[in-house]
Coordinates of C-alpha atoms in Angstrom, one line a residue:
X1 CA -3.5 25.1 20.5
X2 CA -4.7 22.9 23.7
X3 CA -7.0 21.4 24.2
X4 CA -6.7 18.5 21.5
X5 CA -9.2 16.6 19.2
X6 CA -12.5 17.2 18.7
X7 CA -14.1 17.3 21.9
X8 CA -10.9 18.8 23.7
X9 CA -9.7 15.7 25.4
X10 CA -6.5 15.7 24.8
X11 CA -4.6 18.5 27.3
X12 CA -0.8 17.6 25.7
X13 CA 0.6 16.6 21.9
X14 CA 1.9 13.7 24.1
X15 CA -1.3 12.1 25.3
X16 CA -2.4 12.7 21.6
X17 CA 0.6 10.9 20.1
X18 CA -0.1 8.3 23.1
X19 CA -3.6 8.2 21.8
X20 CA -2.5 7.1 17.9
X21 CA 0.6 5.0 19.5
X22 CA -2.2 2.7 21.3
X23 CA -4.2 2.2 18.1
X24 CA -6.5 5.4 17.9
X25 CA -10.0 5.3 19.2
X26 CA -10.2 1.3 18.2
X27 CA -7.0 0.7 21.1
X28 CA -9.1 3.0 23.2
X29 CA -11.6 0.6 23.3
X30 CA -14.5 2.6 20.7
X31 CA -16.9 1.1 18.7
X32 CA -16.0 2.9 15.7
X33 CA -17.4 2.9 12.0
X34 CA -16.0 3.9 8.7
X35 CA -12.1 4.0 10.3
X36 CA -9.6 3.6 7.3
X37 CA -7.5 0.7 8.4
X38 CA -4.4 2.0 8.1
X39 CA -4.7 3.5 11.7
X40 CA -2.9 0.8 13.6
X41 CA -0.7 0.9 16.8
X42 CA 2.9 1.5 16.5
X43 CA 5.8 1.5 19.3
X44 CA 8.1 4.0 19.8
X45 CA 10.5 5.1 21.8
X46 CA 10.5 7.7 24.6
X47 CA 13.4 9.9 22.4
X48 CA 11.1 9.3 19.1
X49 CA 8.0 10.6 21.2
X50 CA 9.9 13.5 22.4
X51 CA 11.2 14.3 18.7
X52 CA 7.7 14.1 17.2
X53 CA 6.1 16.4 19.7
X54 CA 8.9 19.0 19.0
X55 CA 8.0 18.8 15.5
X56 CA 4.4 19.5 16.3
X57 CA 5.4 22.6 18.5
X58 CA 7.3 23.6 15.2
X59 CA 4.1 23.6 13.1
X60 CA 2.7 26.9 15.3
X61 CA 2.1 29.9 13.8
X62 CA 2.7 32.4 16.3
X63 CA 1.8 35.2 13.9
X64 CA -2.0 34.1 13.2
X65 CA -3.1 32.9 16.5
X66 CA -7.0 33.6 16.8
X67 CA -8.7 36.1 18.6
X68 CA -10.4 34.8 21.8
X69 CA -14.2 36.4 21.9
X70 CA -15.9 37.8 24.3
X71 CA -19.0 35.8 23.7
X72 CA -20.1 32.3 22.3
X73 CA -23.3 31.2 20.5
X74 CA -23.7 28.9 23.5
X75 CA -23.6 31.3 26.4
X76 CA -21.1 29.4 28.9
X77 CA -18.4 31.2 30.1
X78 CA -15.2 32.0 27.7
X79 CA -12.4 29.6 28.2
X80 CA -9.1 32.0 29.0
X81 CA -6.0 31.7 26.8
X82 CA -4.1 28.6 27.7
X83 CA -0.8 28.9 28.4
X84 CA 1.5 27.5 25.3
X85 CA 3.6 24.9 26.4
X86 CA 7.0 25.5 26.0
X87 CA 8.7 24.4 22.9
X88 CA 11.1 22.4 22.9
X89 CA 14.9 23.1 21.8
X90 CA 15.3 23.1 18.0
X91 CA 16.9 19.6 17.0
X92 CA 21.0 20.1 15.8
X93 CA 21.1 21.0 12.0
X94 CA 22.7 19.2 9.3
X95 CA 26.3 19.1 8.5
X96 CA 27.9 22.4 8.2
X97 CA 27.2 23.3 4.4
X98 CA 23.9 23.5 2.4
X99 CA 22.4 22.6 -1.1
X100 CA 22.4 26.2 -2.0
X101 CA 26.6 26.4 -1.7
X102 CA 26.7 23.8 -3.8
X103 CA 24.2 23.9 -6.8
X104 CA 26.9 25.7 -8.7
X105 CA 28.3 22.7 -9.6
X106 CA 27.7 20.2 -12.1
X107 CA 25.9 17.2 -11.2
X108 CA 28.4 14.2 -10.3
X109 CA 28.8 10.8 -9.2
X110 CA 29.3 10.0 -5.2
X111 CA 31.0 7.3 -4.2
X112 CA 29.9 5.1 -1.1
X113 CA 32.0 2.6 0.4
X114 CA 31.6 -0.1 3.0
X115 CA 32.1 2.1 6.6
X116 CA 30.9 5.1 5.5
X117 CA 27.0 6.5 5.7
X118 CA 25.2 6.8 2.9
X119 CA 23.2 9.3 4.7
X120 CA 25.9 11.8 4.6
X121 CA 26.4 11.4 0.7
X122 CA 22.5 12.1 0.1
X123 CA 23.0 15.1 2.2
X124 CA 25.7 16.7 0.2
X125 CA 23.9 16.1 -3.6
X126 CA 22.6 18.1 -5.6
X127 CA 19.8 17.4 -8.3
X128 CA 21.4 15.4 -11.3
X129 CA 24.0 13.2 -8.6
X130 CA 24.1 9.3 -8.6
X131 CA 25.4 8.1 -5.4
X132 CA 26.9 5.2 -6.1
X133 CA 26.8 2.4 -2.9
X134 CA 29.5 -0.2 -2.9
X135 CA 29.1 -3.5 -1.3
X136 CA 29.2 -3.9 2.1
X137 CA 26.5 -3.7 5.5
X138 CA 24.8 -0.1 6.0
X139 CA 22.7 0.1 9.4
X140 CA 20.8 3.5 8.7
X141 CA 17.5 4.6 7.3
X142 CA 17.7 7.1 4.7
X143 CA 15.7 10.3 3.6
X144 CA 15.9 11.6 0.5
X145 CA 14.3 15.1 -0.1
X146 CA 15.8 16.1 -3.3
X147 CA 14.7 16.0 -7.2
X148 CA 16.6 14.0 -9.8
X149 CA 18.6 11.5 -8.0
X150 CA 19.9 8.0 -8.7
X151 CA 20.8 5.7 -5.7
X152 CA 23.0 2.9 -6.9
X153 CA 23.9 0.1 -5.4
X154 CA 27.3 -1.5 -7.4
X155 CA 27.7 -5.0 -7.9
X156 CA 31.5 -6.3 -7.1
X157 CA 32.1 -10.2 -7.2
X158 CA 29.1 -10.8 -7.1
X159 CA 28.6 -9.0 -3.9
X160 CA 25.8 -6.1 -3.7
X161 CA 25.1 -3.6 -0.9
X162 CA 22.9 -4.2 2.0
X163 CA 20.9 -1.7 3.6
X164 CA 20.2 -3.8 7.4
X165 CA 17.8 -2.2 9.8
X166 CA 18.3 -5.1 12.5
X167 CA 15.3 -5.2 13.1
X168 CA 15.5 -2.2 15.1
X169 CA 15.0 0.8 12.5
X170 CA 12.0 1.5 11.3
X171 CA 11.8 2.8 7.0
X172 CA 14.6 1.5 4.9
X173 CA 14.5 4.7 2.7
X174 CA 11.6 7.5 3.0
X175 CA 11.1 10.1 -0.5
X176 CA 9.3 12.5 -1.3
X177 CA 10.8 13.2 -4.0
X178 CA 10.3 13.4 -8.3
X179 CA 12.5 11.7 -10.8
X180 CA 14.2 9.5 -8.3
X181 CA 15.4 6.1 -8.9
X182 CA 16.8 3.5 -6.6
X183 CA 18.7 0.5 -8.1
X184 CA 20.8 -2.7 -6.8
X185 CA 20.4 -2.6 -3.3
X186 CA 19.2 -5.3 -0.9
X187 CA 17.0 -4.0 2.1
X188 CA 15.8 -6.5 4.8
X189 CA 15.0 -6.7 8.8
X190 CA 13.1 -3.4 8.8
X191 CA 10.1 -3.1 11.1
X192 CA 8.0 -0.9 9.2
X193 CA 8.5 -0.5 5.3
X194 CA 10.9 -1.0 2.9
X195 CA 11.2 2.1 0.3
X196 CA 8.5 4.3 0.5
X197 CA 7.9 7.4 -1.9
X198 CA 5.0 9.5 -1.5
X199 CA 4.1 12.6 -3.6
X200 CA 6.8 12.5 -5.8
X201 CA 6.7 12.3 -10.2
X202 CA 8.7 9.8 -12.4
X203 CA 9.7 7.0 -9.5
X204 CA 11.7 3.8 -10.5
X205 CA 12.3 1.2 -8.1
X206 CA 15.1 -1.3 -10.2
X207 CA 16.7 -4.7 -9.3
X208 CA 15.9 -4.5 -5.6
X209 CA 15.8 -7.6 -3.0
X210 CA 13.5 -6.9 -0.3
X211 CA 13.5 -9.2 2.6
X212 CA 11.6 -9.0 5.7
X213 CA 10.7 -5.1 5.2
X214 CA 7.7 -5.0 7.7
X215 CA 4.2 -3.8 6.2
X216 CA 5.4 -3.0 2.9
X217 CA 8.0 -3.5 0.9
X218 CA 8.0 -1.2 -2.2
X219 CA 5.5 1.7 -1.5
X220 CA 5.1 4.3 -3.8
X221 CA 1.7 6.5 -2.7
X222 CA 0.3 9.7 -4.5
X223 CA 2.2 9.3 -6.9
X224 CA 2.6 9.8 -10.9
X225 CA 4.9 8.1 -12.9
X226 CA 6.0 4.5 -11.2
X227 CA 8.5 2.0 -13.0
X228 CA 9.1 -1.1 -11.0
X229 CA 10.9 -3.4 -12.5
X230 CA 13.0 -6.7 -11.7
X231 CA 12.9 -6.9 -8.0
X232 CA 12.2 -9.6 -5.8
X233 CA 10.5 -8.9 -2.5
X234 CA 9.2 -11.5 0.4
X235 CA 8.4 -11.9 3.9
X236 CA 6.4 -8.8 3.8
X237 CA 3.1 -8.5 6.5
X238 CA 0.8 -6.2 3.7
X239 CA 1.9 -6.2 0.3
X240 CA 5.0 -6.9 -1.4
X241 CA 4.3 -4.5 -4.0
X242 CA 2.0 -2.1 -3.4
X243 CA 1.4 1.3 -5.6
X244 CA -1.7 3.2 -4.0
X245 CA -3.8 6.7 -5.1
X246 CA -1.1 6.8 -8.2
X247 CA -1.8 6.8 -11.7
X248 CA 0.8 5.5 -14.9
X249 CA 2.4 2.8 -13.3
X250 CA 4.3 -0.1 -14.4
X251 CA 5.2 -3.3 -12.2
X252 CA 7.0 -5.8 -14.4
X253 CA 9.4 -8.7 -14.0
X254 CA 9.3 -9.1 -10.5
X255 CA 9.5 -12.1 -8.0
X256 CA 7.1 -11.6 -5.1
X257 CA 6.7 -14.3 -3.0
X258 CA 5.8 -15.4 1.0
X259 CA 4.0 -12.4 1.6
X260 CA 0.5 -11.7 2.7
X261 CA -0.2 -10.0 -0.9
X262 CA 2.3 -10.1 -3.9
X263 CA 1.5 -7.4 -5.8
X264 CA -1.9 -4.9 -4.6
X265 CA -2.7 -2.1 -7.0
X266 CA -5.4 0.1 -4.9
X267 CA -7.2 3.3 -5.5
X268 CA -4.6 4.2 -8.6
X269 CA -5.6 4.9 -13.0
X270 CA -3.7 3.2 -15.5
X271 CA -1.9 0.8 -14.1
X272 CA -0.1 -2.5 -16.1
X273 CA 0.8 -5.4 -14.2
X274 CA 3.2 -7.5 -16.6
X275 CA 5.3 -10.7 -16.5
X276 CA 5.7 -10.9 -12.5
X277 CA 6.2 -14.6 -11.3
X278 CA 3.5 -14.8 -7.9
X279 CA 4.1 -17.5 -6.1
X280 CA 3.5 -18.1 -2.1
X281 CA 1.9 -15.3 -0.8
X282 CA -1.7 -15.5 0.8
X283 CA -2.8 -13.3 -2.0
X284 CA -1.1 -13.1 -5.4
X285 CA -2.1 -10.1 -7.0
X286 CA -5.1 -7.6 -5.5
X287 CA -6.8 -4.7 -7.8
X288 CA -8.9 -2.5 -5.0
X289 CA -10.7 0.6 -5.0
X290 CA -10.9 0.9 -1.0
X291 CA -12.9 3.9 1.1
X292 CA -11.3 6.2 3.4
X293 CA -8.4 7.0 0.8
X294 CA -7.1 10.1 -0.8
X295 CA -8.3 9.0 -4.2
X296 CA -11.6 7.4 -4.7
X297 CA -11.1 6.2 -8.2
X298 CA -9.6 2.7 -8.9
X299 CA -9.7 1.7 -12.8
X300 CA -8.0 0.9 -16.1
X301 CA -5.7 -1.9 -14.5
X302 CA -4.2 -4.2 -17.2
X303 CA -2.9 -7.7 -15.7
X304 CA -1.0 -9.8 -18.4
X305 CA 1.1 -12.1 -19.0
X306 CA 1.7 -13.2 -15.2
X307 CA 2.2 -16.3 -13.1
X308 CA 0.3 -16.4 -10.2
X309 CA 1.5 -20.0 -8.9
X310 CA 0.1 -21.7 -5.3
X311 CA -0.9 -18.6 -3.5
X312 CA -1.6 -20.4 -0.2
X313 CA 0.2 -19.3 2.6
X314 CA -1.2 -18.9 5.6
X315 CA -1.9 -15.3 6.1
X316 CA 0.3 -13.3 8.6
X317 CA -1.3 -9.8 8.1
X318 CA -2.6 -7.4 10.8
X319 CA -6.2 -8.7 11.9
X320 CA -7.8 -5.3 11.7
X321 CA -6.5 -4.7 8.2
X322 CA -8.4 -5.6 5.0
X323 CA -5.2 -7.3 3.9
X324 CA -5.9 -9.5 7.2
X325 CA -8.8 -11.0 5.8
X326 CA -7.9 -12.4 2.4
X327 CA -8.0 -16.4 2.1
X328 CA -5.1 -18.4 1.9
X329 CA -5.3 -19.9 -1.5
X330 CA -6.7 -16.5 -3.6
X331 CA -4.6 -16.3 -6.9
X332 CA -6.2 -13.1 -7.8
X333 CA -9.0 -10.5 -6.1
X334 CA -10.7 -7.9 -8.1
X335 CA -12.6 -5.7 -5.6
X336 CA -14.9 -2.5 -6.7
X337 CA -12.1 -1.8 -9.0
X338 CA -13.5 -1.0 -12.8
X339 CA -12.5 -1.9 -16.0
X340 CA -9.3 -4.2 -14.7
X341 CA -8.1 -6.7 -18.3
X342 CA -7.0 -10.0 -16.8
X343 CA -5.1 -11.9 -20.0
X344 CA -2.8 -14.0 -20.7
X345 CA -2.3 -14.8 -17.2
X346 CA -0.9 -18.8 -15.9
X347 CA -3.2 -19.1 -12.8
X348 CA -2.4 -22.6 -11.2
X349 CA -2.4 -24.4 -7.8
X350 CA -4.2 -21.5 -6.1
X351 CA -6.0 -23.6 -3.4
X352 CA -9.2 -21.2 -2.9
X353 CA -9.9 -19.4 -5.8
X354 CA -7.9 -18.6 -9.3
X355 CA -9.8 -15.3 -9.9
X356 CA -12.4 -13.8 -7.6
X357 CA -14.6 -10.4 -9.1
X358 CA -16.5 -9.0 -5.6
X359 CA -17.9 -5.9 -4.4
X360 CA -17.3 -4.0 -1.1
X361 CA -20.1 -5.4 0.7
X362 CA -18.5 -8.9 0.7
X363 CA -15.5 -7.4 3.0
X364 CA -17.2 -5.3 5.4
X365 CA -20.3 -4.9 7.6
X366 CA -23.7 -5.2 6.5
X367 CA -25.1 -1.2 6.2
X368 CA -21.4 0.1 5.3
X369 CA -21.2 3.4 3.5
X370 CA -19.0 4.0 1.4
X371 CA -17.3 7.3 -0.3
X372 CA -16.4 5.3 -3.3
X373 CA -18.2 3.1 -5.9
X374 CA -18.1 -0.2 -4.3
X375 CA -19.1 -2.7 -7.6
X376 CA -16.7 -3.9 -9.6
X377 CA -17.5 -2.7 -13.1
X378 CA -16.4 -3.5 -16.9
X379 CA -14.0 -5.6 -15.6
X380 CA -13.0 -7.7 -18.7
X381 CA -11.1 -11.8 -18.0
X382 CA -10.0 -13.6 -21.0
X383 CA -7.3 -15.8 -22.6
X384 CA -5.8 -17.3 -19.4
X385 CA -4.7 -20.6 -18.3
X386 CA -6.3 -22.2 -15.5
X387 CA -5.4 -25.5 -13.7
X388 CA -6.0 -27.0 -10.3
X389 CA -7.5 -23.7 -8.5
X390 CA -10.0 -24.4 -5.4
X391 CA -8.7 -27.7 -4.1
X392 CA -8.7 -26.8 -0.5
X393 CA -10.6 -23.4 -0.7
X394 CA -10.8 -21.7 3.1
X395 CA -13.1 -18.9 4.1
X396 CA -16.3 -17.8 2.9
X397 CA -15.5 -19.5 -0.5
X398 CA -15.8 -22.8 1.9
X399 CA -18.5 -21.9 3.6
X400 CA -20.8 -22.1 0.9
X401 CA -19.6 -25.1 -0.8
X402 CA -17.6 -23.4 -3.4
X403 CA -14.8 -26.2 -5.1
X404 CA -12.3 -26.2 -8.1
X405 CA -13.2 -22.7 -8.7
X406 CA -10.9 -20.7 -11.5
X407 CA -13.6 -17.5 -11.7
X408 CA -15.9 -16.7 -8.3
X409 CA -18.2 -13.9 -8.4
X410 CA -20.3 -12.5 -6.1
X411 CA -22.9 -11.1 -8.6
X412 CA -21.9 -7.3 -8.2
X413 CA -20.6 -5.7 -11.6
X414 CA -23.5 -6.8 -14.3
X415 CA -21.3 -5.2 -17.4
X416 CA -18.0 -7.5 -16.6
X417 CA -16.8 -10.2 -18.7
X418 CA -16.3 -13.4 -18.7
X419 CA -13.6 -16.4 -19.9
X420 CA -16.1 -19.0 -20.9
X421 CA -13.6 -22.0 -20.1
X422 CA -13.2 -21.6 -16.8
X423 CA -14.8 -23.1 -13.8
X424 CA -16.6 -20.9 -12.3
X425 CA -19.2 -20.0 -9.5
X426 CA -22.6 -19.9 -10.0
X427 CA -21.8 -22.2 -12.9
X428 CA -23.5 -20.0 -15.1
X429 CA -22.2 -16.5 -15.6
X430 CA -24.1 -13.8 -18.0
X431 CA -21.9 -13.5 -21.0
X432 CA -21.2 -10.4 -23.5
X433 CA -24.0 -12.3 -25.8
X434 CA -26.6 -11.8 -23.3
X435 CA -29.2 -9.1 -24.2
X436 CA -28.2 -6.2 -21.4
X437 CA -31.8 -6.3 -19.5
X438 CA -31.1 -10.2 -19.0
X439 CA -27.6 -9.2 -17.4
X440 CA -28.8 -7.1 -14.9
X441 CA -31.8 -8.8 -14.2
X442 CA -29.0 -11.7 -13.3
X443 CA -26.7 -9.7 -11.6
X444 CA -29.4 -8.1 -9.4
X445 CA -31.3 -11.4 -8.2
X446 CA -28.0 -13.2 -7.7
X447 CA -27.3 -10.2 -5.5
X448 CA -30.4 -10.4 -3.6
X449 CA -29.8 -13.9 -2.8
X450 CA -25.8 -13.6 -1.9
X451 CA -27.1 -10.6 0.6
X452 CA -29.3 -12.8 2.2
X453 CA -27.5 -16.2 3.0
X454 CA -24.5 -13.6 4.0

């Protein structure tokens, strides 16, 4: 009920959707602390506005609204009831039939052919369907909301299907939903993501081509269970492949290049990252445990077996984002994550850094709290191959005079360990022989001095 926000600014959803449009309170202008930085501004249009406001009047519960006292702790007069704005008309219904008249089937194969909507085919499955997608150009965004279901796209003379947003539509595909797989489709020329799945169990993302997908380009969140496997994905503004708050993932024997970030595990358990050729990005591959997320755990992150080739281009990302601030030139970035293994990875021509192993505190303001462990601990780097890292470093790693670096840390984490035949910065890091009282005795006075010449 009106008024909105906490101190009752707001007198409409629409200046509230407004509000979050323009950026939040950081667009209003607010020095604000502690924001998470996925609150961005967005566009839309004037018919999206009015649909999302009617979905808002849909959330009420006529049946519990409160009972309006006839006193307040404060003393000052009892606001009357407000008048609820009138809803707005009910948006038309899906195509004449439902799921329910038809799970008496048995699951089958739908057929999708160049002309028709693919849409309308994910409307009338069932769980168990594959809807098959021949080749041809499809200008919709799909939602899938249904369990057990295979999207295929079919390969004829060499021809595959695209799914186009023209730059105009905003999600290639939005899920919520478990044991889903998408397969052999190429997305490109969204303006927000490419597939995102959220919530959902058992997700596998298969011989995609992502092009020019907008933040993200796969984007599995919250979820359990993620296969991703022999897609290619570029000219993403965040991260190509990003798998955030999950847990039992697997992202394997993919080509991720000219994004901001390759491949960015964040805030997720039990994660393998496994024979992925990185190449281009601003970033190649990023293990985080960030604040302000649903889950506040990020370890157990295996990274083998990778290239991660001349990470240096310039970065494109939002400014306000952390992913806005990585270096040009960062191969790899461990950040508060814990135990993360880092072997048997070709890390070459990355013009900053090969490997960097940093706390929180190196990425936002001094006297930042946090709600999550911000050191990187038992993170464990061994068995690589290292060759012509920090050339041209940029960034803070320039700034202090930091060259032909393959390992940087910042002196946060004194339990992680070390490959001894790399270059590295300070030239001297405290290695698995050291007696434990000498390690963090290091790690602490290294830390003193790092917080004071930053």
């Amino acid at each position: 009920t009106a008024p909105y926000m906490h101190n009752g600014r707001f007198a409409t959803l629409e200046e509230v959707v407004d509000f979050y449009s323009a950026g939040g309170g950081r667009g209003a202008g607010l020095k604000l602390r502690n924001l998470d930085d996925k609150v961005r501004q967005f566009t839309l249009s004037e018919q999206e506005r009015k649909d999302l406001v009617a979905f808002l009047h849909a959330l009420t519960d006529e049946s519990a609204m409160p009972t309006i006292p006839e006193r307040v702790p404060s003393g000052l007069q009892v606001v009357e009831r407000l008048r609820k704005p009138a809803t707005p008309p009910a948006m038309p219904g899906s195509p004449a039939g439902s799921r329910a008249s038809k799970a008496t089937r048995p699951p089958t194969t739908i057929h999708v052919r160049a002309g028709e909507s693919i849409q309308a085919a994910i409307d009338r499955t069932i769980p168990g369907d594959v809807v098959e997608v021949h080749p041809g150009r499809y200008r919709e965004a799909l939602l899938v909301d249904i369990d057990n279901l295979t999207i295929r796209g079919v390969t004829e003379n060499g021809e595959r299907p695209i799914l186009d947003g023209d730059e105009v539509l905003t999600d290639a595909v939005i899920s919520s939903s478990s044991n889903f797989t998408i397969e052999g489709l190429t997305v490109k020329n969204f303006i927000n993501n490419g597939i995102t799945v959220h919530g959902g169990n058992n997700v596998t993302f298969r011989n995609l081509e992502i092009r020019n997908a907008g933040l993200y380009g796969l984007y599995p969140v919250e979820t359990k269970g993620v296969l991703i496997e022999n897609c290619v994905v570029s000219g993403i503004s965040d991260a190509g492949i990003y798998v955030g708050q999950s847990r039992d993932i697997i992202v394997r024997n993919n080509e991720v290049h000219d994004n901001v970030t390759g491949i960015e595990i964040e805030n997720s358990v039990n994660a393998l990252v496994e024979n992925n050729y990185v190449y281009d990005n601003t970033g190649g591959i990023l293990v985080f445990l960030l604040p302000n997320n649903p889950s506040k755990v990020g370890t157990d992150t295996k990274v083998v077996g990778n290239r991660i080739i001349n990470n240096n281009h310039p970065n494109f990302g939002d400014p306000g984002a952390i992913v806005g601030r990585v270096i040009p030139g960062t191969g790899m970035l461990i950040m508060a994550a814990d135990r993360t293994e880092v072997t048997g990875n070709e890390i070459r021509g990355n013009d900053t850094i090969g490997i960097g192993v940093v706390s929180l505190a190196i990425a936002f303001p001094k006297g930042r709290q946090f709600d999550v462990g911000a050191i990187p601990e038992g993170n464990l780097i061994y068995g690589n191959t290292f060759g012509e890292n920090g050339r041209k470093p940029g960034g803070l790693v320039k700034e202090i005079g930091v060259r032909d670096c393959d390992i940087f840390w910042d002196g946060s984490g004194w339990d992680n360990s070390w490959q001894s035949d790399a270059r590295t910065f300070p030239a001297v890091l405290p290695g698995d022989r050291w007696p434990t009282i000498a390690r963090k005795a290091y790690s602490r006075a290294y830390s003193w001095i790092r917080d004071r010449l930053l």
